[in-house]
Amino acid sequence: MVDIDGIVEEIIYRNDSNGYTIITVATDSEEITIVGTLFSVAIGERIRASGTYTSHPIYGMQLKVEQFQSFMPEEIVAIQRYLASGVIKGIGPSLAKRLVEQFGLDTFKVIEEQTELLAGVKGISEKKAQEITSVFYEQKKMRQVIIFLQEFGISLTYAIKIYGEYKEKTVEIVKNNPYQLAEDIHGIGFKMADAIAYKIGIDQLSPERIMAGIKYILGQASLDGHLFLEKSILTSQATSLLGVEEESTENALFELHIKQHLQIRNKEGNEVVYLITYYLMEKSIANQLHELATFKHPVDKNIEKELLEIEKAQELFLDHKQKQAIIEAMNCGVLVVTGGPGTGKTTTINAIIKGYEERGFEVLLAAPTGRAAKRMTETTGKEAKTIHRLLEITFGKDELHQKFERNEEYPLECDVVIIDEASMMDVTLMFHLLKAIVPGTRLILVGDKDQLPSVGPGNILKDIIKSTYISTVILDKIFRQAMESDIVLNAHKINFGEHFPLKGNNKDFFFISRNNAHHIIDEIVSLVKTRLPKFTGCTSHEGIQILTPMRKGLLGVEHLNGELQRAINPFSKDKKEKEYRKVVFREGDKVMQIRNNYNVSWEIVSKYKYTIDEGLGVFNGDVGKIIEVNHYSEKVKVKFDDEKLVEYDFTNLDELELAYAITIHKSQGSEYPVVILPMFSGPPMLLTRNLLYTAVTRAKAYVVVVGMEEVLKKMIDNNREVGRNSTLDQMLGEVFSL
C-alpha cells in the first residue's frame, strides 16, 4: 500500500454517474496520476490517499485509490482555483476571483455561515446565495460522512451509495442499526453489515442482528428458488450462522412475525416461514387466478365449426388436444397450454390468436425475456413484448427500486393476454402481471412444464398445473414433420428417461466420443473454428452456442470461454482489450449481460451513424459483441443482437461475461441454430435429465454432443430435481374451495 499527500492539479476525467475519476496530484517531489471513485474531489484541494500502483497501457503508472481524505484549500490561490473549477454550481472563474478578492481566507466561512454577505457580491442575488450555500453545505456533509464510513472499512463506492440513500441521516442509521444497509443498499449483504456492526461495537445478541440474520437466510434461500423454509431448518441455520442460542432465534422470529416482516403458516403439519413479500405475492397470485378463472364468459358455440373451416382453408390437421386447447381458450378465463418440442404449440397458439381476432378481441403477446419475445414475434407474425415492457416498467437507482406503471389502477387495455415461455416466470413477475389484468380478460400461459424452472423464486407453471384447478391442456403428440428431426425425438426420449443410439444415420443430432476433458476442449475448438462454419454456415457469433451445466472446472463456462477466446479471437496489436478481474475483454469478443441494468442508456444507429432509436435498460441474458475498447474514456462499447449499442464504464464490467460458452440455465427462452454440449463427469446435481432436456431443446438445426456416452446416459437416468419450496398449488386449492 502506497500513501501520498498533495494538491489536486487537474481533473482529467470524471464519470458523474459512478464517481470514477482520473486526477493529477502534485506532491512535494512529483506529479502523480490517481484513479478511483473520487466523487467530490476538486481542483485546489489537498488529498491524502492510499492505494496500489498499476500500469495503464496509455497513461503509464497510476495510483489506484482504495482510501482517501480530501481537505478544503487553505491558501488564497488554492481557494480561487477550487471555486473556479465549477465544483460549486453557480460559481465560475470570474465570480471566484471576486469572492476571494472580497473575503480572502474567510471565503469558505462566508459561503457556509454568512449568506447575507455573499448576496452583497456583484453577480449574486439572494436566491443564488442561498443555492451556493446549500450546495457547499451538502458537499461538506458528504465529505464528513464518507470519512466516517471509511473508518469502518466501507469502500468509496459503497460509501457514496449509502450517502445517496440516507443523506444527513447516514451516521445515525449506521451507528444505530447498520443492518438496515443490507435491506436498502444494493450490493451490501448481511455479512458486510455484520462486519460494520462488529466494528461499531454492536452486541452479538442484539435483536436487530438476529432479525437481520434470519432475513438474510431467507433471502439466500430465495436465490435457490425457495419462497419459504421450514421453521426448524431456518432456526437451526440462524443459530449456527449467528452463534446464538436457539431461544434468541425463536424470540427474533416471533418479533419479525409480529412486525409483519415474516409470515409463519402451516404446511402439511409443519410450520414454514416466508419473507412477508413472497407470502403476499403468492397469495395474491392465487386470488387473482381464481378471479380470472371463475369469470363467467359466454359459451362460444361457433368455435368447433370454425375449426373445421380453418383446417380445410389452411390444409392443417389439428389433433384432438390442439382442438381442445382452442375451444378452451375461447370459453375459459385462464388456460395453460404445455408440451414439448414438435407437439404443435406454435400452430395451436396461432389458431387461438386467429380465433380471437376474428371475434374482434384485442390480443397482447408477451414473454419473460427479450429473446423469448423475439421468438414469439417470429412464430406468430404479431408483435410480442417482454413482460417488463408490457407492464411499462420504470426504474429508480437499481433493481430494488423498479416499478411497473401498469397495475390495478392502470390495467392493460385488452381482451386477451398470451404469455409464452411461462416456465420462466417467477413469483414477482407473475404477481405484477396479474395486478395489471382486470377480471374478464382472458389469460393464456404457454410453456414446457419439463423445462428448467425460473431463475427467480417460485414454481409458477408447475404449481398451477399441479393444482388441477386451472384449465390445462397437455400437447403430447409429436407431429410428422417434427418426427423427422432427431433433435425432437431424442428430446422426448430424454424426457421419458429412455436411452437412444448415438451412432448411425442421424440427421441433426451428432455424438463425438472423447474420454478426456482436454480432448473434448480441442474437439469443441475445432468444431467452432472451422468444421461447423463450413458445414452449417454458422459462426460462434451468429448461430453456434456452447451450453454447459457448470461454471467451474475444465469444461465449465469460465475455462471454456478462455480457451475459445484464444482460438476464435486471439490477442492482436490491432485489437484493444481490457482485463477486469482476471477476464480479458477484447474487441470482437462475444459477451453476455449477466444482470438486469434498468438505468443504462442504449441507442440504435443507422449505417450513416444517425440515432434512430434510444432508451434505457439492458437485461440478463442479452448477448452482443464488443466493438470498441476505449482506454481514454475508460469505456467498452457493445453491440447487442437487437442492434442496441451500450457503453460500459470499466468499473461496470462485472455486468458482462464472455459468452462463447454459457450455462444451460442462461439459455432458457433462447433458440440457436447449432448447440454444442460438452459431456463429461461432474456433480450429480448438475448432471440431470431436465438440464439435458433443456439444452437439447434450445437447438433449431443441429445438436453436437462431445464427450462421454456413459455421462449422457447418467444424465438421462438422473431424474433428480431440486425441489422448490412453494405453496401456490395449495393456495389455489384453498381459494377454489371457498
Short mmCIF file of C-alpha atoms in Angstrom, two decimals, residues 235-569:
data_model
loop_
_atom_site.label_atom_id
_atom_site.label_comp_id
_atom_site.label_asym_id
_atom_site.label_seq_id
_atom_site.Cartn_x
_atom_site.Cartn_y
_atom_site.Cartn_z
CA THR A 235 -33.95 -21.80 13.27
CA SER A 236 -31.07 -24.26 13.00
CA GLN A 237 -29.34 -22.29 10.22
CA ALA A 238 -29.79 -18.95 12.02
CA THR A 239 -28.48 -20.31 15.32
CA SER A 240 -25.40 -21.67 13.55
CA LEU A 241 -24.75 -18.55 11.44
CA LEU A 242 -25.17 -16.07 14.29
CA GLY A 243 -23.59 -18.08 17.10
CA VAL A 244 -26.56 -17.55 19.43
CA GLU A 245 -28.88 -19.76 21.45
CA GLU A 246 -31.99 -21.21 19.84
CA GLU A 247 -34.15 -19.23 22.27
CA SER A 248 -32.77 -15.94 20.89
CA THR A 249 -33.60 -17.07 17.37
CA GLU A 250 -37.13 -18.09 18.38
CA ASN A 251 -37.68 -14.70 20.03
CA ALA A 252 -36.46 -12.87 16.93
CA LEU A 253 -38.72 -14.96 14.69
CA PHE A 254 -41.71 -14.11 16.86
CA GLU A 255 -40.87 -10.39 16.78
CA LEU A 256 -40.43 -10.41 13.00
CA HIS A 257 -43.80 -12.13 12.67
CA ILE A 258 -45.46 -9.53 14.94
CA LYS A 259 -43.85 -6.72 12.92
CA GLN A 260 -45.18 -8.41 9.74
CA HIS A 261 -41.73 -8.87 8.23
CA LEU A 262 -42.30 -12.63 8.11
CA GLN A 263 -45.31 -14.90 7.70
CA ILE A 264 -45.48 -18.20 9.55
CA ARG A 265 -48.05 -20.69 8.29
CA ASN A 266 -48.82 -24.38 8.46
CA LYS A 267 -47.97 -26.68 5.56
CA GLU A 268 -48.77 -30.37 5.87
CA GLY A 269 -48.30 -30.30 9.63
CA ASN A 270 -45.07 -28.29 9.61
CA GLU A 271 -44.60 -24.60 10.30
CA VAL A 272 -42.95 -22.75 7.39
CA VAL A 273 -41.59 -19.22 7.31
CA TYR A 274 -41.88 -16.75 4.43
CA LEU A 275 -40.48 -13.31 3.91
CA ILE A 276 -43.76 -11.39 4.04
CA THR A 277 -43.33 -10.04 0.50
CA TYR A 278 -43.20 -13.50 -1.08
CA TYR A 279 -46.11 -14.75 1.01
CA LEU A 280 -48.33 -11.84 -0.02
CA MET A 281 -47.29 -12.24 -3.66
CA GLU A 282 -48.07 -15.95 -3.79
CA LYS A 283 -51.41 -15.41 -2.02
CA SER A 284 -52.30 -12.58 -4.41
CA ILE A 285 -51.44 -14.76 -7.42
CA ALA A 286 -53.82 -17.47 -6.19
CA ASN A 287 -56.62 -14.95 -5.61
CA GLN A 288 -56.12 -13.26 -8.99
CA LEU A 289 -56.03 -16.55 -10.90
CA HIS A 290 -59.21 -17.62 -9.13
CA GLU A 291 -60.94 -14.37 -10.07
CA LEU A 292 -59.88 -14.62 -13.72
CA ALA A 293 -60.66 -18.34 -13.99
CA THR A 294 -64.14 -18.12 -12.45
CA PHE A 295 -65.28 -15.13 -14.52
CA LYS A 296 -68.37 -16.21 -16.46
CA HIS A 297 -67.65 -15.92 -20.19
CA PRO A 298 -70.47 -16.63 -22.66
CA VAL A 299 -70.17 -20.08 -24.25
CA ASP A 300 -68.80 -19.84 -27.79
CA LYS A 301 -70.97 -22.15 -29.90
CA ASN A 302 -69.28 -21.47 -33.24
CA ILE A 303 -65.72 -22.47 -32.48
CA GLU A 304 -65.97 -26.19 -33.36
CA LYS A 305 -67.45 -25.37 -36.77
CA GLU A 306 -64.74 -22.77 -37.32
CA LEU A 307 -62.05 -25.33 -36.55
CA LEU A 308 -63.22 -27.47 -39.46
CA GLU A 309 -63.11 -24.43 -41.76
CA ILE A 310 -59.62 -23.46 -40.53
CA GLU A 311 -58.29 -26.98 -41.17
CA LYS A 312 -59.77 -27.02 -44.64
CA ALA A 313 -58.71 -23.50 -45.64
CA GLN A 314 -55.15 -23.81 -44.32
CA GLU A 315 -54.73 -27.53 -45.09
CA LEU A 316 -53.99 -28.16 -41.43
CA PHE A 317 -54.53 -31.22 -39.31
CA LEU A 318 -55.29 -30.37 -35.70
CA ASP A 319 -55.27 -33.29 -33.29
CA HIS A 320 -57.91 -33.53 -30.57
CA LYS A 321 -55.64 -31.95 -27.91
CA GLN A 322 -54.98 -28.91 -30.11
CA LYS A 323 -58.71 -28.55 -30.79
CA GLN A 324 -59.38 -28.88 -27.08
CA ALA A 325 -56.90 -26.08 -26.36
CA ILE A 326 -58.52 -23.78 -28.92
CA ILE A 327 -62.04 -24.47 -27.62
CA GLU A 328 -60.92 -23.98 -24.00
CA ALA A 329 -59.24 -20.70 -24.98
CA MET A 330 -62.50 -19.33 -26.34
CA ASN A 331 -64.54 -20.38 -23.33
CA CYS A 332 -62.48 -20.04 -20.16
CA GLY A 333 -60.72 -17.25 -18.29
CA VAL A 334 -57.32 -18.86 -17.68
CA LEU A 335 -55.73 -21.61 -19.76
CA VAL A 336 -52.36 -23.38 -19.61
CA VAL A 337 -51.06 -24.94 -22.84
CA THR A 338 -47.97 -27.07 -22.29
CA GLY A 339 -46.00 -29.50 -24.39
CA GLY A 340 -42.55 -30.46 -25.57
CA PRO A 341 -40.86 -29.72 -28.91
CA GLY A 342 -42.73 -30.71 -32.06
CA THR A 343 -46.12 -31.05 -30.31
CA GLY A 344 -47.75 -28.15 -32.13
CA LYS A 345 -47.71 -25.38 -29.53
CA THR A 346 -47.00 -22.72 -32.18
CA THR A 347 -49.75 -23.96 -34.52
CA THR A 348 -52.19 -24.06 -31.62
CA ILE A 349 -51.36 -20.55 -30.39
CA ASN A 350 -51.58 -19.11 -33.92
CA ALA A 351 -55.03 -20.67 -34.32
CA ILE A 352 -56.09 -19.26 -30.95
CA ILE A 353 -54.88 -15.78 -31.93
CA LYS A 354 -56.74 -16.01 -35.25
CA GLY A 355 -59.93 -17.09 -33.47
CA TYR A 356 -59.74 -14.18 -31.04
CA GLU A 357 -59.02 -11.62 -33.75
CA GLU A 358 -61.95 -12.83 -35.86
CA ARG A 359 -64.14 -12.09 -32.84
CA GLY A 360 -62.74 -8.57 -32.60
CA PHE A 361 -60.73 -9.29 -29.43
CA GLU A 362 -57.64 -7.22 -28.62
CA VAL A 363 -54.76 -9.66 -28.03
CA LEU A 364 -51.44 -8.82 -26.33
CA LEU A 365 -48.45 -11.16 -26.61
CA ALA A 366 -45.51 -11.24 -24.22
CA ALA A 367 -42.69 -13.39 -22.84
CA PRO A 368 -40.37 -13.12 -19.82
CA THR A 369 -37.19 -12.28 -21.78
CA GLY A 370 -36.26 -10.26 -24.83
CA ARG A 371 -35.02 -13.35 -26.65
CA ALA A 372 -38.25 -15.25 -25.96
CA ALA A 373 -40.35 -12.25 -27.04
CA LYS A 374 -38.38 -12.01 -30.29
CA ARG A 375 -39.02 -15.70 -30.99
CA MET A 376 -42.71 -15.26 -30.27
CA THR A 377 -42.87 -12.38 -32.74
CA GLU A 378 -41.21 -14.54 -35.41
CA THR A 379 -43.50 -17.55 -34.88
CA THR A 380 -46.79 -15.63 -34.67
CA GLY A 381 -46.14 -12.72 -37.04
CA LYS A 382 -47.52 -10.42 -34.30
CA GLU A 383 -45.60 -8.04 -32.06
CA ALA A 384 -44.63 -9.62 -28.75
CA LYS A 385 -43.09 -7.64 -25.91
CA THR A 386 -41.18 -8.56 -22.82
CA ILE A 387 -43.48 -8.68 -19.80
CA HIS A 388 -41.42 -5.85 -18.29
CA ARG A 389 -42.08 -3.67 -21.32
CA LEU A 390 -45.74 -4.73 -21.49
CA LEU A 391 -46.18 -3.57 -17.90
CA GLU A 392 -44.25 -0.34 -18.65
CA ILE A 393 -41.51 -0.76 -16.10
CA THR A 394 -39.76 2.30 -14.70
CA PHE A 395 -36.63 2.31 -12.61
CA GLY A 396 -35.12 4.03 -9.63
CA LYS A 397 -31.49 3.71 -8.60
CA ASP A 398 -31.24 -0.05 -9.15
CA GLU A 399 -33.14 -3.36 -9.35
CA LEU A 400 -34.54 -2.86 -5.86
CA HIS A 401 -36.37 0.28 -6.96
CA GLN A 402 -38.23 -0.97 -10.05
CA LYS A 403 -41.85 -0.04 -10.56
CA PHE A 404 -44.48 -1.24 -13.02
CA GLU A 405 -46.74 1.53 -14.29
CA ARG A 406 -49.42 -0.97 -15.32
CA ASN A 407 -51.34 -2.21 -12.28
CA GLU A 408 -54.89 -2.44 -10.90
CA GLU A 409 -55.26 1.33 -11.22
CA TYR A 410 -53.86 1.47 -14.76
CA PRO A 411 -54.54 -2.01 -16.20
CA LEU A 412 -53.69 -3.48 -19.58
CA GLU A 413 -56.24 -2.49 -22.19
CA CYS A 414 -57.01 -5.74 -23.97
CA ASP A 415 -59.28 -8.77 -24.05
CA VAL A 416 -56.60 -11.47 -24.05
CA VAL A 417 -53.02 -11.79 -22.75
CA ILE A 418 -50.90 -14.66 -24.08
CA ILE A 419 -47.60 -15.39 -22.31
CA ASP A 420 -45.00 -17.68 -23.94
CA GLU A 421 -42.18 -19.47 -22.08
CA ALA A 422 -44.27 -19.32 -18.91
CA SER A 423 -41.95 -21.78 -17.14
CA MET A 424 -39.51 -18.85 -16.84
CA MET A 425 -41.93 -16.70 -14.84
CA ASP A 426 -41.02 -16.23 -11.19
CA VAL A 427 -43.33 -15.16 -8.38
CA THR A 428 -42.52 -11.45 -8.66
CA LEU A 429 -43.18 -11.20 -12.40
CA MET A 430 -46.39 -13.22 -12.19
CA PHE A 431 -47.63 -11.08 -9.29
CA HIS A 432 -47.15 -7.83 -11.23
CA LEU A 433 -48.61 -9.27 -14.44
CA LEU A 434 -51.82 -10.35 -12.69
CA LYS A 435 -52.15 -6.98 -10.95
CA ALA A 436 -52.45 -5.41 -14.40
CA ILE A 437 -55.12 -7.81 -15.72
CA VAL A 438 -58.74 -6.98 -14.93
CA PRO A 439 -61.42 -9.67 -14.39
CA GLY A 440 -62.96 -10.59 -17.72
CA THR A 441 -59.61 -10.52 -19.51
CA ARG A 442 -58.51 -13.97 -20.68
CA LEU A 443 -55.02 -15.21 -19.76
CA ILE A 444 -53.21 -17.98 -21.63
CA LEU A 445 -49.91 -19.36 -20.33
CA VAL A 446 -47.83 -21.32 -22.84
CA GLY A 447 -44.73 -23.26 -21.91
CA ASP A 448 -42.95 -26.54 -21.45
CA LYS A 449 -43.50 -27.83 -17.92
CA ASP A 450 -40.43 -30.06 -18.22
CA GLN A 451 -38.01 -27.18 -18.82
CA LEU A 452 -35.86 -25.82 -16.02
CA PRO A 453 -37.80 -23.60 -13.59
CA SER A 454 -37.43 -19.83 -13.41
CA VAL A 455 -34.18 -18.27 -12.27
CA GLY A 456 -36.09 -16.24 -9.68
CA PRO A 457 -38.01 -17.79 -6.77
CA GLY A 458 -41.25 -19.69 -7.17
CA ASN A 459 -42.56 -22.60 -9.21
CA ILE A 460 -45.39 -20.87 -11.02
CA LEU A 461 -46.18 -23.02 -14.06
CA LYS A 462 -45.70 -26.40 -12.36
CA ASP A 463 -47.71 -25.35 -9.31
CA ILE A 464 -50.61 -24.12 -11.46
CA ILE A 465 -50.69 -27.42 -13.38
CA LYS A 466 -50.24 -29.46 -10.18
CA SER A 467 -53.19 -27.73 -8.52
CA THR A 468 -55.62 -29.06 -11.22
CA TYR A 469 -57.87 -26.01 -10.61
CA ILE A 470 -56.77 -24.14 -13.76
CA SER A 471 -57.77 -25.47 -17.20
CA THR A 472 -54.69 -27.19 -18.65
CA VAL A 473 -54.12 -28.88 -22.00
CA ILE A 474 -51.01 -31.03 -22.37
CA LEU A 475 -49.98 -31.41 -26.02
CA ASP A 476 -48.23 -34.78 -26.27
CA LYS A 477 -48.43 -35.84 -29.91
CA ILE A 478 -45.26 -35.40 -31.96
CA PHE A 479 -46.26 -34.34 -35.48
CA ARG A 480 -44.95 -36.00 -38.62
CA GLN A 481 -42.67 -33.15 -39.65
CA ALA A 482 -41.17 -32.94 -36.16
CA MET A 483 -40.66 -36.75 -36.15
CA GLU A 484 -38.16 -36.30 -38.96
CA SER A 485 -35.90 -34.45 -36.51
CA ASP A 486 -33.60 -36.50 -34.28
CA ILE A 487 -33.39 -33.44 -32.01
CA VAL A 488 -37.13 -33.61 -31.31
CA LEU A 489 -37.28 -37.40 -31.00
CA ASN A 490 -34.24 -37.57 -28.73
CA ALA A 491 -35.52 -34.69 -26.58
CA HIS A 492 -38.72 -36.63 -25.90
CA LYS A 493 -36.76 -39.82 -25.20
CA ILE A 494 -34.61 -37.89 -22.73
CA ASN A 495 -37.76 -36.56 -21.07
CA PHE A 496 -39.16 -40.10 -20.71
CA GLY A 497 -35.83 -41.43 -19.39
CA GLU A 498 -35.12 -43.53 -22.49
CA HIS A 499 -31.65 -44.18 -23.88
CA PHE A 500 -31.16 -43.89 -27.65
CA PRO A 501 -28.46 -44.91 -30.14
CA LEU A 502 -25.77 -42.28 -30.62
CA LYS A 503 -24.25 -43.82 -33.74
CA GLY A 504 -25.98 -44.24 -37.04
CA ASN A 505 -27.51 -42.15 -39.77
CA ASN A 506 -28.53 -39.17 -37.62
CA LYS A 507 -29.75 -36.10 -39.49
CA ASP A 508 -29.29 -33.35 -36.94
CA PHE A 509 -28.11 -34.94 -33.66
CA PHE A 510 -24.44 -35.95 -33.62
CA PHE A 511 -22.21 -37.54 -30.99
CA ILE A 512 -18.41 -37.36 -30.94
CA SER A 513 -16.83 -39.69 -28.40
CA ARG A 514 -13.98 -38.24 -26.36
CA ASN A 515 -12.93 -39.52 -22.92
CA ASN A 516 -10.56 -36.77 -21.81
CA ALA A 517 -11.51 -33.19 -20.86
CA HIS A 518 -8.59 -31.69 -22.80
CA HIS A 519 -9.53 -33.72 -25.90
CA ILE A 520 -13.14 -32.55 -25.57
CA ILE A 521 -11.95 -28.94 -25.49
CA ASP A 522 -9.73 -29.49 -28.56
CA GLU A 523 -12.68 -31.02 -30.42
CA ILE A 524 -15.02 -28.15 -29.49
CA VAL A 525 -12.46 -25.57 -30.60
CA SER A 526 -12.04 -27.37 -33.94
CA LEU A 527 -15.81 -27.58 -34.43
CA VAL A 528 -16.43 -23.92 -33.64
CA LYS A 529 -13.45 -22.52 -35.50
CA THR A 530 -13.59 -24.40 -38.81
CA ARG A 531 -15.75 -27.51 -39.22
CA LEU A 532 -19.22 -26.31 -38.19
CA PRO A 533 -18.97 -22.95 -40.01
CA LYS A 534 -18.22 -24.90 -43.22
CA PHE A 535 -20.96 -27.47 -42.57
CA THR A 536 -23.73 -25.20 -41.27
CA GLY A 537 -22.82 -21.69 -42.43
CA CYS A 538 -22.99 -20.53 -38.81
CA THR A 539 -20.27 -18.92 -36.71
CA SER A 540 -19.67 -18.61 -32.98
CA HIS A 541 -21.08 -15.07 -33.05
CA GLU A 542 -24.04 -15.97 -35.24
CA GLY A 543 -25.60 -19.34 -34.60
CA ILE A 544 -23.21 -21.64 -32.73
CA GLN A 545 -23.64 -21.77 -28.95
CA ILE A 546 -21.85 -23.98 -26.46
CA LEU A 547 -24.01 -24.92 -23.47
CA THR A 548 -22.55 -26.48 -20.35
CA PRO A 549 -24.05 -27.36 -16.97
CA MET A 550 -21.15 -25.95 -14.97
CA ARG A 551 -19.35 -22.70 -14.28
CA LYS A 552 -16.18 -24.20 -12.78
CA GLY A 553 -13.81 -26.91 -13.95
CA LEU A 554 -12.11 -27.60 -17.28
CA LEU A 555 -15.47 -27.84 -19.07
CA GLY A 556 -17.13 -25.06 -17.12
CA VAL A 557 -18.09 -21.71 -18.60
CA GLU A 558 -15.10 -19.80 -17.27
CA HIS A 559 -12.37 -22.10 -18.60
CA LEU A 560 -14.13 -22.85 -21.91
CA ASN A 561 -14.55 -19.15 -22.63
CA GLY A 562 -10.84 -18.55 -22.11
CA GLU A 563 -9.93 -21.39 -24.47
CA LEU A 564 -12.42 -20.32 -27.13
CA GLN A 565 -11.38 -16.67 -26.91
CA ARG A 566 -7.76 -17.67 -27.57
CA ALA A 567 -8.83 -19.76 -30.57
CA ILE A 568 -11.51 -17.54 -32.12
CA ASN A 569 -10.48 -14.02 -31.10
#
